[in-house]
CSV table of C-alpha atoms and ligand atoms in Angstrom, one decimal:
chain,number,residue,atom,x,y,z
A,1,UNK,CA,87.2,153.0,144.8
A,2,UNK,CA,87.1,155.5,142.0
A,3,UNK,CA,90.6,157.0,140.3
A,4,UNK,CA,90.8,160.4,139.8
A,5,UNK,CA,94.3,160.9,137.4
A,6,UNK,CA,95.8,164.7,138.7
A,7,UNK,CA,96.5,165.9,135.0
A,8,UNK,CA,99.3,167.8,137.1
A,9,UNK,CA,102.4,165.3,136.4
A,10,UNK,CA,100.9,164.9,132.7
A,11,UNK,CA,103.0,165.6,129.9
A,12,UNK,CA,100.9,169.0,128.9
A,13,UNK,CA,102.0,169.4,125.5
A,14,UNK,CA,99.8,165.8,124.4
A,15,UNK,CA,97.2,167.0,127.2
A,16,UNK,CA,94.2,165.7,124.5
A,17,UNK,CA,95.9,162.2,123.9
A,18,UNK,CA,97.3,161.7,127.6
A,19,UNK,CA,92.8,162.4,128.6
A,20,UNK,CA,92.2,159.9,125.9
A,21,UNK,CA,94.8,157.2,127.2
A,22,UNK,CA,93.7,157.6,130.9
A,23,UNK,CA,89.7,157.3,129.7
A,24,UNK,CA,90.8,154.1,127.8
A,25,UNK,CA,92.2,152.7,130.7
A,26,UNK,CA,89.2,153.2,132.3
A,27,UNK,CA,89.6,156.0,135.4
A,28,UNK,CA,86.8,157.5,136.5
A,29,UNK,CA,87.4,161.2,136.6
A,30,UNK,CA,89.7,163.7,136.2
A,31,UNK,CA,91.2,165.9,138.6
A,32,UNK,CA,92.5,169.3,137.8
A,33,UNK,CA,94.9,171.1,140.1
A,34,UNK,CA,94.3,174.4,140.4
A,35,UNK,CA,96.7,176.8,142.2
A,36,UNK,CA,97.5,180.6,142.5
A,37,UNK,CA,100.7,180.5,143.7
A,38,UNK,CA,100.0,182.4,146.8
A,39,UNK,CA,97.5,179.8,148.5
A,40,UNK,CA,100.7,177.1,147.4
A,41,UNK,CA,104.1,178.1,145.9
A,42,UNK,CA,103.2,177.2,142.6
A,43,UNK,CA,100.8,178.1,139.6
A,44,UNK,CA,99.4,176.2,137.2
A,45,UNK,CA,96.4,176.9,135.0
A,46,UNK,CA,92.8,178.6,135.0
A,47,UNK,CA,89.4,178.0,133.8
A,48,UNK,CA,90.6,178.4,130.1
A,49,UNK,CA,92.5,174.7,130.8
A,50,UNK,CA,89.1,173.4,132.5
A,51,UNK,CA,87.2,174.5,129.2
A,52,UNK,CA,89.9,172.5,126.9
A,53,UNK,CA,89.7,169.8,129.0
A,54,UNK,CA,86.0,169.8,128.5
A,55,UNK,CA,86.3,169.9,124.9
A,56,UNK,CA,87.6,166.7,125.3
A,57,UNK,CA,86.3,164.0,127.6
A,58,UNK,CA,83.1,163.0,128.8
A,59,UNK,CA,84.6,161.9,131.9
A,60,UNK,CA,83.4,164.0,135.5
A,61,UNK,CA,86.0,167.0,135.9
A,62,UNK,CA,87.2,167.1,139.7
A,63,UNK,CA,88.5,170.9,139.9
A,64,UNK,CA,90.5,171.0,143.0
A,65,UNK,CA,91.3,175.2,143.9
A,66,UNK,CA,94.2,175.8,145.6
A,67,UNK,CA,93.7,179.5,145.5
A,68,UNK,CA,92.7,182.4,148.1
A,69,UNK,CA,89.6,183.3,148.1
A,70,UNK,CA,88.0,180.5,145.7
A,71,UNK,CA,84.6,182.1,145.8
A,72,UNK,CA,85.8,184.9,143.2
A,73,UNK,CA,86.3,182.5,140.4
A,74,UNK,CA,83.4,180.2,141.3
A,75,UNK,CA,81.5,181.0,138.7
A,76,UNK,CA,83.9,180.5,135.9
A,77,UNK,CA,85.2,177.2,136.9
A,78,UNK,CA,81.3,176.4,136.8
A,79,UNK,CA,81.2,177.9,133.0
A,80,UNK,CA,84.4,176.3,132.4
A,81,UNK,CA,82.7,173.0,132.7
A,82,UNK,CA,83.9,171.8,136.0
A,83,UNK,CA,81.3,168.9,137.9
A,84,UNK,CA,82.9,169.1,140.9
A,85,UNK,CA,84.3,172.0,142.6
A,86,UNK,CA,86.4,172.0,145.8
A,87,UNK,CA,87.5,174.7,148.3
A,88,UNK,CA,90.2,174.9,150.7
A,89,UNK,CA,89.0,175.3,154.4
A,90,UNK,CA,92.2,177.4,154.4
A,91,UNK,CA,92.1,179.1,151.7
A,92,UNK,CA,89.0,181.7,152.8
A,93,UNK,CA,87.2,183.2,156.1
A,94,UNK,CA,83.9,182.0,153.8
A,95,UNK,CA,84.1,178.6,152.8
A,96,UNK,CA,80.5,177.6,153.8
A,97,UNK,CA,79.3,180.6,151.8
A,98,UNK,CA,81.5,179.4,149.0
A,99,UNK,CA,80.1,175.9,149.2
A,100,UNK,CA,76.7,177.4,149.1
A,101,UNK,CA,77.4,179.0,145.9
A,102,UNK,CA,78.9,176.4,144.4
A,103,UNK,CA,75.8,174.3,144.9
A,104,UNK,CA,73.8,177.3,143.4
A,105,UNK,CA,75.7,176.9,140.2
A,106,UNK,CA,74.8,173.0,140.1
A,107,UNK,CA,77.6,172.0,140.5
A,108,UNK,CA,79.3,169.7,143.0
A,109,UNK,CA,80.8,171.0,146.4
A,110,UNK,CA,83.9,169.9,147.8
A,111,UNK,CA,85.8,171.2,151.2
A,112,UNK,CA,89.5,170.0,151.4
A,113,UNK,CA,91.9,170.4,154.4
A,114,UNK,CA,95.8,170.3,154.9
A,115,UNK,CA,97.8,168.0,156.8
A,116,UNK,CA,98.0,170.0,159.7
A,117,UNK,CA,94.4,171.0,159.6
A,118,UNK,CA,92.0,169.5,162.2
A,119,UNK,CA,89.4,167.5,161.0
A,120,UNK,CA,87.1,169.4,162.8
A,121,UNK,CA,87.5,171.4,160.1
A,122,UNK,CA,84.9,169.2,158.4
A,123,UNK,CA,82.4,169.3,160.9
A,124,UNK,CA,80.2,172.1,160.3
A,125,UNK,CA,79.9,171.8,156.5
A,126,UNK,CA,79.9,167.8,156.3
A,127,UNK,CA,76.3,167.7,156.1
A,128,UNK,CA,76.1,169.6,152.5
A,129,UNK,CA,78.9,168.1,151.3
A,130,UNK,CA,79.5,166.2,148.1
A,131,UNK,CA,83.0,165.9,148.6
A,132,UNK,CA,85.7,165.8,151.5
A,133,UNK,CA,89.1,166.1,149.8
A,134,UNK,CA,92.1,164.8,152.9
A,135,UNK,CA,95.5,166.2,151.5
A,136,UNK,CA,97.6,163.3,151.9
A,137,UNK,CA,100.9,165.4,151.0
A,138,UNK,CA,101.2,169.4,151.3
A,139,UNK,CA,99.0,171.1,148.0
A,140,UNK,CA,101.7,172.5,146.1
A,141,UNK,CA,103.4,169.2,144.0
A,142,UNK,CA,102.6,166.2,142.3
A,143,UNK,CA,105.1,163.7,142.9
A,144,UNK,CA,105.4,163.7,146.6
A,145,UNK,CA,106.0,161.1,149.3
A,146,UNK,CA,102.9,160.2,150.9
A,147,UNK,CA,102.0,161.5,154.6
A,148,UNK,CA,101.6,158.3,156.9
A,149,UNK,CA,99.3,160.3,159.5
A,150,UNK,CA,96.8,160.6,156.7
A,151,UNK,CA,95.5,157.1,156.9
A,152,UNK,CA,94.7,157.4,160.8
A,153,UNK,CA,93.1,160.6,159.1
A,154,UNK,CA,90.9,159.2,156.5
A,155,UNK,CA,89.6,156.4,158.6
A,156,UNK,CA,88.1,159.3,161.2
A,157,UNK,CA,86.8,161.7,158.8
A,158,UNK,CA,84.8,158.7,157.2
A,159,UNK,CA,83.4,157.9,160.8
A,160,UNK,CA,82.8,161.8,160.5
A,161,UNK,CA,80.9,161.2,157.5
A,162,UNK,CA,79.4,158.1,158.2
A,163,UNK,CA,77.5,160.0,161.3
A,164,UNK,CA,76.7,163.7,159.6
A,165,UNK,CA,76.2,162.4,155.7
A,166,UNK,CA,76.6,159.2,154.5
A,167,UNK,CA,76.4,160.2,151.0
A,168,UNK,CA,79.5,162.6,151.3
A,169,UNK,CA,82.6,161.2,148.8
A,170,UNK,CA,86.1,161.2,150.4
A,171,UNK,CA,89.0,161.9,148.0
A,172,UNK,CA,92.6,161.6,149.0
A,173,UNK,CA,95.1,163.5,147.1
A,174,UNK,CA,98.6,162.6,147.2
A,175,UNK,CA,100.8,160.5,147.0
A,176,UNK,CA,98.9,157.6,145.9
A,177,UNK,CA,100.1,154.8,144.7
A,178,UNK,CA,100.8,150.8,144.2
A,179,UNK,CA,102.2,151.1,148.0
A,180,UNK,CA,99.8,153.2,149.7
A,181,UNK,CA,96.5,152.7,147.5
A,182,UNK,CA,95.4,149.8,149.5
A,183,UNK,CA,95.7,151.5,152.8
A,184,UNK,CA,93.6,154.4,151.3
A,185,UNK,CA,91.3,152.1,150.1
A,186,UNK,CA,90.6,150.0,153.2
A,187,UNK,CA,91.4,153.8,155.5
A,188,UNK,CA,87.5,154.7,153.8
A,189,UNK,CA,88.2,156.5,150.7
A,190,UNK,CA,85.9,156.6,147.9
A,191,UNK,CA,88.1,158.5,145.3
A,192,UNK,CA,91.7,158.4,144.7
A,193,UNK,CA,93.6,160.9,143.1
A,194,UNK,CA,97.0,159.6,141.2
A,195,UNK,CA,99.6,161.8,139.3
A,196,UNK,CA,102.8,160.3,139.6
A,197,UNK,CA,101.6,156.6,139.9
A,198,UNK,CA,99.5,157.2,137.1
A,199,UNK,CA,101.1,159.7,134.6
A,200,UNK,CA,105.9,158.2,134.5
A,201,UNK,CA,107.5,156.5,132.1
A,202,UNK,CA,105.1,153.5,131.8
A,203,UNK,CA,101.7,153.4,130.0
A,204,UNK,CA,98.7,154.9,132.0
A,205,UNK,CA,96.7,151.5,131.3
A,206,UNK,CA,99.5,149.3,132.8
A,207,UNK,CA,100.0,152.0,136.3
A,208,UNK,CA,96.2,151.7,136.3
A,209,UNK,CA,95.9,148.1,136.5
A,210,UNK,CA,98.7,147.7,138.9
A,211,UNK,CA,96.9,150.3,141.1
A,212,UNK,CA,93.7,148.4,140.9
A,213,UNK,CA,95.4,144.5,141.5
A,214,UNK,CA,96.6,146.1,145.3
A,215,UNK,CA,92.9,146.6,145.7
A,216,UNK,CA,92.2,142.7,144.6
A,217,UNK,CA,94.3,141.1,147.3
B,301,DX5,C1,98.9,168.5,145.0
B,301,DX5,C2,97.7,168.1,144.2
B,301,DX5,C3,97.6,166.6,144.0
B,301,DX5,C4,98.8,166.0,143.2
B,301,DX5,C5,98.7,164.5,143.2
B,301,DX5,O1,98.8,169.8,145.4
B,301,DX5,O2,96.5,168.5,144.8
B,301,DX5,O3,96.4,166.3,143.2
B,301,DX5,O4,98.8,166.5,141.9
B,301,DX5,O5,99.9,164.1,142.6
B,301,DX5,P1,100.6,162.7,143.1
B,301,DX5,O6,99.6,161.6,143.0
B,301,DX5,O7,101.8,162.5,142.3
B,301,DX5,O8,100.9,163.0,144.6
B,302,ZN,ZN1,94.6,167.8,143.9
């Protein structure tokens, strides 16, 4: 399973040596939380923060948009230097022409769902997927407690995805960590996002390698 570190519970002010300490340790992308504070009551950071981030890692860039109407900035996450971008079904009456467009950019396309969204929300666009991002907590927070219906969740979408696209990722996102990574893990999912388990007051390497003995035993 692949770990995405949410730069979202990051101490911001040492953003370029917190990227560097999480590449050290090894993860394998990074994930960066986008949100508008109308499509989730909070607001965090545009484009410009995808093109520092950029600037300084190699490392795949996992833009999660949790704004309204995603397809208006499509184009400058894309510039920004984002390799995958995902869209909320929620979040706009278009999301199949938004994934469309994010595949005519090159880029990667991801569809992510709320809790209390069906997964039937997946159906229809599975088949060009790249990505299937399950919200494991509400979109709003890093830090939260874990939603116990997702794992029921993540092992149907990946039957889902076995059936319509086999080479469709799943992501979860939220409220990973040492206790619920190995139920992610053996639920189906490819990609785990960590903020909180991953970015606290001990070193990224040593909450990395924690995370990753779980998925030893
Ligand atoms: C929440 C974000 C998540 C969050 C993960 O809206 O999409 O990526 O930052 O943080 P943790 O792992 O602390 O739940
Ligand atoms: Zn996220």
């Amino acid at each position: 399973m692949r770990f995405a570190p949410s730069i979202l519970t990051a101490d911001l002010s040492r953003l370029k040596e917190v990227i560097g300490e999480a590449e050290a340790a090894g993860v394998d992308w990074i994930h960066l939380d986008v949100m508008d504070g109308v499509f989730v009551p909070n607001l965090t950071f545009g484009p410009i923060l995808v093109e520092a981030v950029r600037r300084v890692t190699r490392l795949p860039l996992d833009v999660h948009l949790m704004i309204v109407n995603p397809e208006r900035y499509l184009e400058d996450f894309a510039r920004a230097g984002a390799d995958v971008i995902t869209v909320h079904f929620e979040a706009t009456p278009h999301a199949h022409r938004a994934v469309q467009k994010v595949k005519e950019l090159g880029k990667k396309a991801g569809l992510a769902i709320n809790p209390a969204t069906p997964l039937a929300a997946f159906e229809a666009l599975l088949p060009e997927l790249d990505l299937a991002l399950l919200m494991s907590v509400n979109p709003g927070f890093g830090g939260q407690k874990y939603i116990p219906q997702s794992t029921e969740r993540l092992r149907r979408l990946k039957a889902m995805r076995d059936a319509l696209n086999p080479a469709c990722l799943i992501e979860v996102d939220g409220g990973v960590n040492q206790t619920t990574v190995g139920e992610v893990y053996l639920a189906g999912a490819d990609v785990a996002v960590v903020g909180s388990a991953l970015f606290n007051d001990k070193p990224v390497r040593e909450n990395l390698k924690a995370l990753k003995e779980v998925l030893k035993r």
